[in-house]
Amino acid sequence: MRHLNGVGTEELTERVHALLAAPRPWSVTQVGDPVLRRTAEPYDGQLSDALLRELLDAMFRHLPGVGVGLAAPQVGIPLALAVIEDPAELPPDLAAERERAPQPPLELVNPVVTPVGSGYRAFHEGCLSVEGLTAVVPRHARVRLSALDGDGRPYETELSGWPARIAQHETDHLNGALYLDRADTRTISTTANHERFWAPRP
């Protein structure tokens, strides 16, 4: 029986079924759990097509009001899967400052992110797996995302601004990295203090 990061395929299927049965919003794995520091296994059919579809759809359903992206290792599934969706519902001036345009749903199966150009942008980031903290993280301003969708179809798209940041953040998760690894450590703050001292005022 094939093993993924020490997890047998039968156990993996059981984990996905247990996750799907859990109440939402899910309890997201927190920093310190080893699954967040392991490279996720490339997806090559370890789940049935129907179960993969159910998992990705459920990951999207977790996002509203919670976050703009979710990687499978964050919910204890060590596979190279992630989802992204950002309605970008914020004031226009703040959206312009952050280059944050609405990002329609994207399924990332075995994603690869490649920088386009040499531009960087630095903004505060947070993470569902690092509750209560935020920090300034420099990211490539523009990237090319290559991946499969949930039906196994390859696609490639260029992303810029905030959508590019989300793609980099989620693919980092699949490579065992957290945003804190890339952050300017002097800017690490509790989210409460970020709101108090650093968040833009209306």
GROMACS .gro file of C-alpha atoms in nm:
model
  202
    1MET     CA    1   0.000   0.000   0.000
    2ARG     CA    2   0.135   0.339  -0.097
    3HIS     CA    3   0.216   0.581   0.183
    4LEU     CA    4   0.201   0.962   0.168
    5ASN     CA    5   0.414   1.137   0.429
    6GLY     CA    6   0.358   0.830   0.645
    7VAL     CA    7  -0.016   0.818   0.569
    8GLY     CA    8  -0.154   0.515   0.384
    9THR     CA    9  -0.399   0.576   0.102
   10GLU     CA   10  -0.681   0.407   0.293
   11GLU     CA   11  -0.617   0.627   0.596
   12LEU     CA   12  -0.599   0.931   0.366
   13THR     CA   13  -0.943   0.850   0.225
   14GLU     CA   14  -1.075   0.805   0.579
   15ARG     CA   15  -0.928   1.142   0.679
   16VAL     CA   16  -1.102   1.315   0.389
   17HIS     CA   17  -1.436   1.154   0.476
   18ALA     CA   18  -1.393   1.258   0.840
   19LEU     CA   19  -1.310   1.614   0.734
   20LEU     CA   20  -1.613   1.632   0.509
   21ALA     CA   21  -1.833   1.517   0.797
   22ALA     CA   22  -1.689   1.775   1.039
   23PRO     CA   23  -1.885   2.093   1.116
   24ARG     CA   24  -1.783   2.408   0.931
   25PRO     CA   25  -1.599   2.631   0.956
   26TRP     CA   26  -1.335   2.363   1.003
   27SER     CA   27  -1.076   2.372   1.275
   28VAL     CA   28  -0.761   2.471   1.083
   29THR     CA   29  -0.427   2.311   1.172
   30GLN     CA   30  -0.207   2.557   1.364
   31VAL     CA   31   0.163   2.638   1.341
   32GLY     CA   32   0.368   2.376   1.523
   33ASP     CA   33   0.181   2.081   1.371
   34PRO     CA   34   0.436   1.887   1.160
   35VAL     CA   35   0.198   1.857   0.863
   36LEU     CA   36   0.251   2.229   0.795
   37ARG     CA   37   0.627   2.177   0.763
   38ARG     CA   38   0.623   1.886   0.522
   39THR     CA   39   0.619   1.907   0.145
   40ALA     CA   40   0.277   1.795   0.028
   41GLU     CA   41   0.259   1.488  -0.194
   42PRO     CA   42   0.182   1.560  -0.561
   43TYR     CA   43  -0.172   1.459  -0.641
   44ASP     CA   44  -0.186   1.165  -0.882
   45GLY     CA   45  -0.520   1.002  -0.819
   46GLN     CA   46  -0.489   0.904  -0.453
   47LEU     CA   47  -0.857   0.997  -0.410
   48SER     CA   48  -1.147   0.897  -0.630
   49ASP     CA   49  -1.258   1.166  -0.876
   50ALA     CA   50  -1.582   1.210  -0.684
   51LEU     CA   51  -1.405   1.242  -0.348
   52LEU     CA   52  -1.155   1.493  -0.487
   53ARG     CA   53  -1.441   1.702  -0.624
   54GLU     CA   54  -1.623   1.685  -0.291
   55LEU     CA   55  -1.310   1.790  -0.103
   56LEU     CA   56  -1.235   2.090  -0.326
   57ASP     CA   57  -1.596   2.206  -0.316
   58ALA     CA   58  -1.596   2.180   0.062
   59MET     CA   59  -1.270   2.377   0.083
   60PHE     CA   60  -1.437   2.658  -0.112
   61ARG     CA   61  -1.735   2.649   0.122
   62HIS     CA   62  -1.500   2.699   0.417
   63LEU     CA   63  -1.371   3.033   0.285
   64PRO     CA   64  -1.654   3.289   0.305
   65GLY     CA   65  -1.602   3.514   0.605
   66VAL     CA   66  -1.290   3.315   0.702
   67GLY     CA   67  -1.018   3.361   0.440
   68VAL     CA   68  -0.928   3.388   0.072
   69GLY     CA   69  -0.735   3.064   0.030
   70LEU     CA   70  -0.694   2.724   0.187
   71ALA     CA   71  -0.435   2.453   0.131
   72ALA     CA   72  -0.508   2.087   0.203
   73PRO     CA   73  -0.227   2.049   0.463
   74GLN     CA   74  -0.402   2.318   0.669
   75VAL     CA   75  -0.688   2.076   0.723
   76GLY     CA   76  -0.463   1.775   0.775
   77ILE     CA   77  -0.458   1.638   0.420
   78PRO     CA   78  -0.096   1.608   0.297
   79LEU     CA   79  -0.172   1.649  -0.075
   80ALA     CA   80  -0.075   1.929  -0.315
   81LEU     CA   81  -0.422   2.080  -0.333
   82ALA     CA   82  -0.543   2.433  -0.261
   83VAL     CA   83  -0.829   2.667  -0.343
   84ILE     CA   84  -0.838   3.044  -0.388
   85GLU     CA   85  -1.129   3.286  -0.401
   86ASP     CA   86  -1.135   3.652  -0.302
   87PRO     CA   87  -1.443   3.875  -0.338
   88ALA     CA   88  -1.219   4.170  -0.238
   89GLU     CA   89  -1.498   4.343  -0.050
   90LEU     CA   90  -1.312   4.644   0.091
   91PRO     CA   91  -1.308   5.020   0.035
   92PRO     CA   92  -1.193   5.121  -0.315
   93ASP     CA   93  -0.895   5.325  -0.191
   94LEU     CA   94  -0.767   5.033   0.016
   95ALA     CA   95  -0.827   4.790  -0.271
   96ALA     CA   96  -0.624   5.017  -0.500
   97GLU     CA   97  -0.339   5.046  -0.248
   98ARG     CA   98  -0.318   4.669  -0.211
   99GLU     CA   99  -0.381   4.600  -0.582
  100ARG     CA  100  -0.662   4.377  -0.463
  101ALA     CA  101  -0.907   4.297  -0.740
  102PRO     CA  102  -1.174   4.027  -0.702
  103GLN     CA  103  -1.033   3.682  -0.776
  104PRO     CA  104  -1.281   3.423  -0.905
  105PRO     CA  105  -1.249   3.068  -0.771
  106LEU     CA  106  -0.936   2.879  -0.871
  107GLU     CA  107  -0.862   2.512  -0.801
  108LEU     CA  108  -0.491   2.446  -0.755
  109VAL     CA  109  -0.389   2.084  -0.805
  110ASN     CA  110  -0.009   2.038  -0.814
  111PRO     CA  111   0.043   2.414  -0.860
  112VAL     CA  112   0.368   2.577  -0.967
  113VAL     CA  113   0.419   2.951  -0.924
  114THR     CA  114   0.684   3.126  -1.134
  115PRO     CA  115   0.778   3.494  -1.086
  116VAL     CA  116   0.714   3.725  -1.380
  117GLY     CA  117   0.948   4.024  -1.382
  118SER     CA  118   1.146   4.153  -1.087
  119GLY     CA  119   0.886   4.362  -0.904
  120TYR     CA  120   0.801   4.304  -0.540
  121ARG     CA  121   0.527   4.436  -0.314
  122ALA     CA  122   0.526   4.430   0.067
  123PHE     CA  123   0.205   4.421   0.271
  124HIS     CA  124   0.078   4.273   0.594
  125GLU     CA  125  -0.033   3.910   0.570
  126GLY     CA  126  -0.209   3.678   0.806
  127CYS     CA  127  -0.279   3.307   0.794
  128LEU     CA  128  -0.554   3.076   0.913
  129SER     CA  129  -0.279   2.849   1.051
  130VAL     CA  130  -0.112   3.130   1.251
  131GLU     CA  131  -0.402   3.263   1.450
  132GLY     CA  132  -0.373   3.607   1.603
  133LEU     CA  133  -0.064   3.734   1.421
  134THR     CA  134   0.020   3.938   1.113
  135ALA     CA  135   0.343   4.064   0.954
  136VAL     CA  136   0.472   4.244   0.647
  137VAL     CA  137   0.575   3.999   0.375
  138PRO     CA  138   0.746   4.092   0.046
  139ARG     CA  139   0.606   3.895  -0.249
  140HIS     CA  140   0.653   3.889  -0.623
  141ALA     CA  141   0.418   4.145  -0.775
  142ARG     CA  142   0.334   3.924  -1.073
  143VAL     CA  143   0.345   3.546  -1.114
  144ARG     CA  144   0.253   3.275  -1.358
  145LEU     CA  145   0.042   3.000  -1.204
  146SER     CA  146   0.045   2.656  -1.368
  147ALA     CA  147  -0.179   2.388  -1.221
  148LEU     CA  148  -0.451   2.134  -1.284
  149ASP     CA  149  -0.812   2.197  -1.198
  150GLY     CA  150  -1.019   1.946  -1.004
  151ASP     CA  151  -1.110   1.763  -1.325
  152GLY     CA  152  -0.746   1.710  -1.420
  153ARG     CA  153  -0.734   1.981  -1.688
  154PRO     CA  154  -0.408   2.179  -1.700
  155TYR     CA  155  -0.426   2.556  -1.705
  156GLU     CA  156  -0.190   2.851  -1.685
  157THR     CA  157  -0.272   3.206  -1.584
  158GLU     CA  158  -0.089   3.523  -1.486
  159LEU     CA  159  -0.181   3.688  -1.158
  160SER     CA  160  -0.077   4.026  -1.022
  161GLY     CA  161  -0.122   4.221  -0.702
  162TRP     CA  162  -0.320   4.054  -0.424
  163PRO     CA  163  -0.425   3.746  -0.626
  164ALA     CA  164  -0.054   3.683  -0.694
  165ARG     CA  165   0.011   3.714  -0.320
  166ILE     CA  166  -0.261   3.462  -0.237
  167ALA     CA  167  -0.125   3.212  -0.492
  168GLN     CA  168   0.225   3.243  -0.346
  169HIS     CA  169   0.095   3.207   0.010
  170GLU     CA  170  -0.103   2.891  -0.069
  171THR     CA  171   0.171   2.725  -0.275
  172ASP     CA  172   0.413   2.799   0.009
  173HIS     CA  173   0.189   2.585   0.230
  174LEU     CA  174   0.230   2.297  -0.015
  175ASN     CA  175   0.608   2.334   0.013
  176GLY     CA  176   0.608   2.327   0.393
  177ALA     CA  177   0.656   2.705   0.430
  178LEU     CA  178   0.461   2.965   0.626
  179TYR     CA  179   0.438   3.338   0.563
  180LEU     CA  180   0.639   3.397   0.882
  181ASP     CA  181   0.940   3.241   0.707
  182ARG     CA  182   0.937   3.529   0.457
  183ALA     CA  183   0.822   3.807   0.689
  184ASP     CA  184   1.010   4.110   0.814
  185THR     CA  185   1.024   3.986   1.173
  186ARG     CA  186   1.029   4.340   1.316
  187THR     CA  187   0.676   4.387   1.179
  188ILE     CA  188   0.521   4.082   1.349
  189SER     CA  189   0.218   4.200   1.543
  190THR     CA  190  -0.093   4.065   1.702
  191THR     CA  191  -0.392   4.128   1.479
  192ALA     CA  192  -0.541   4.344   1.755
  193ASN     CA  193  -0.234   4.569   1.766
  194HIS     CA  194  -0.220   4.581   1.388
  195GLU     CA  195  -0.576   4.715   1.387
  196ARG     CA  196  -0.491   4.957   1.667
  197PHE     CA  197  -0.165   5.101   1.537
  198TRP     CA  198  -0.113   5.014   1.170
  199ALA     CA  199  -0.440   4.954   0.988
  200PRO     CA  200  -0.548   5.240   0.758
  201ARG     CA  201  -0.805   5.469   0.916
  202PRO     CA  202  -1.129   5.549   0.729
   0.00000   0.00000   0.00000
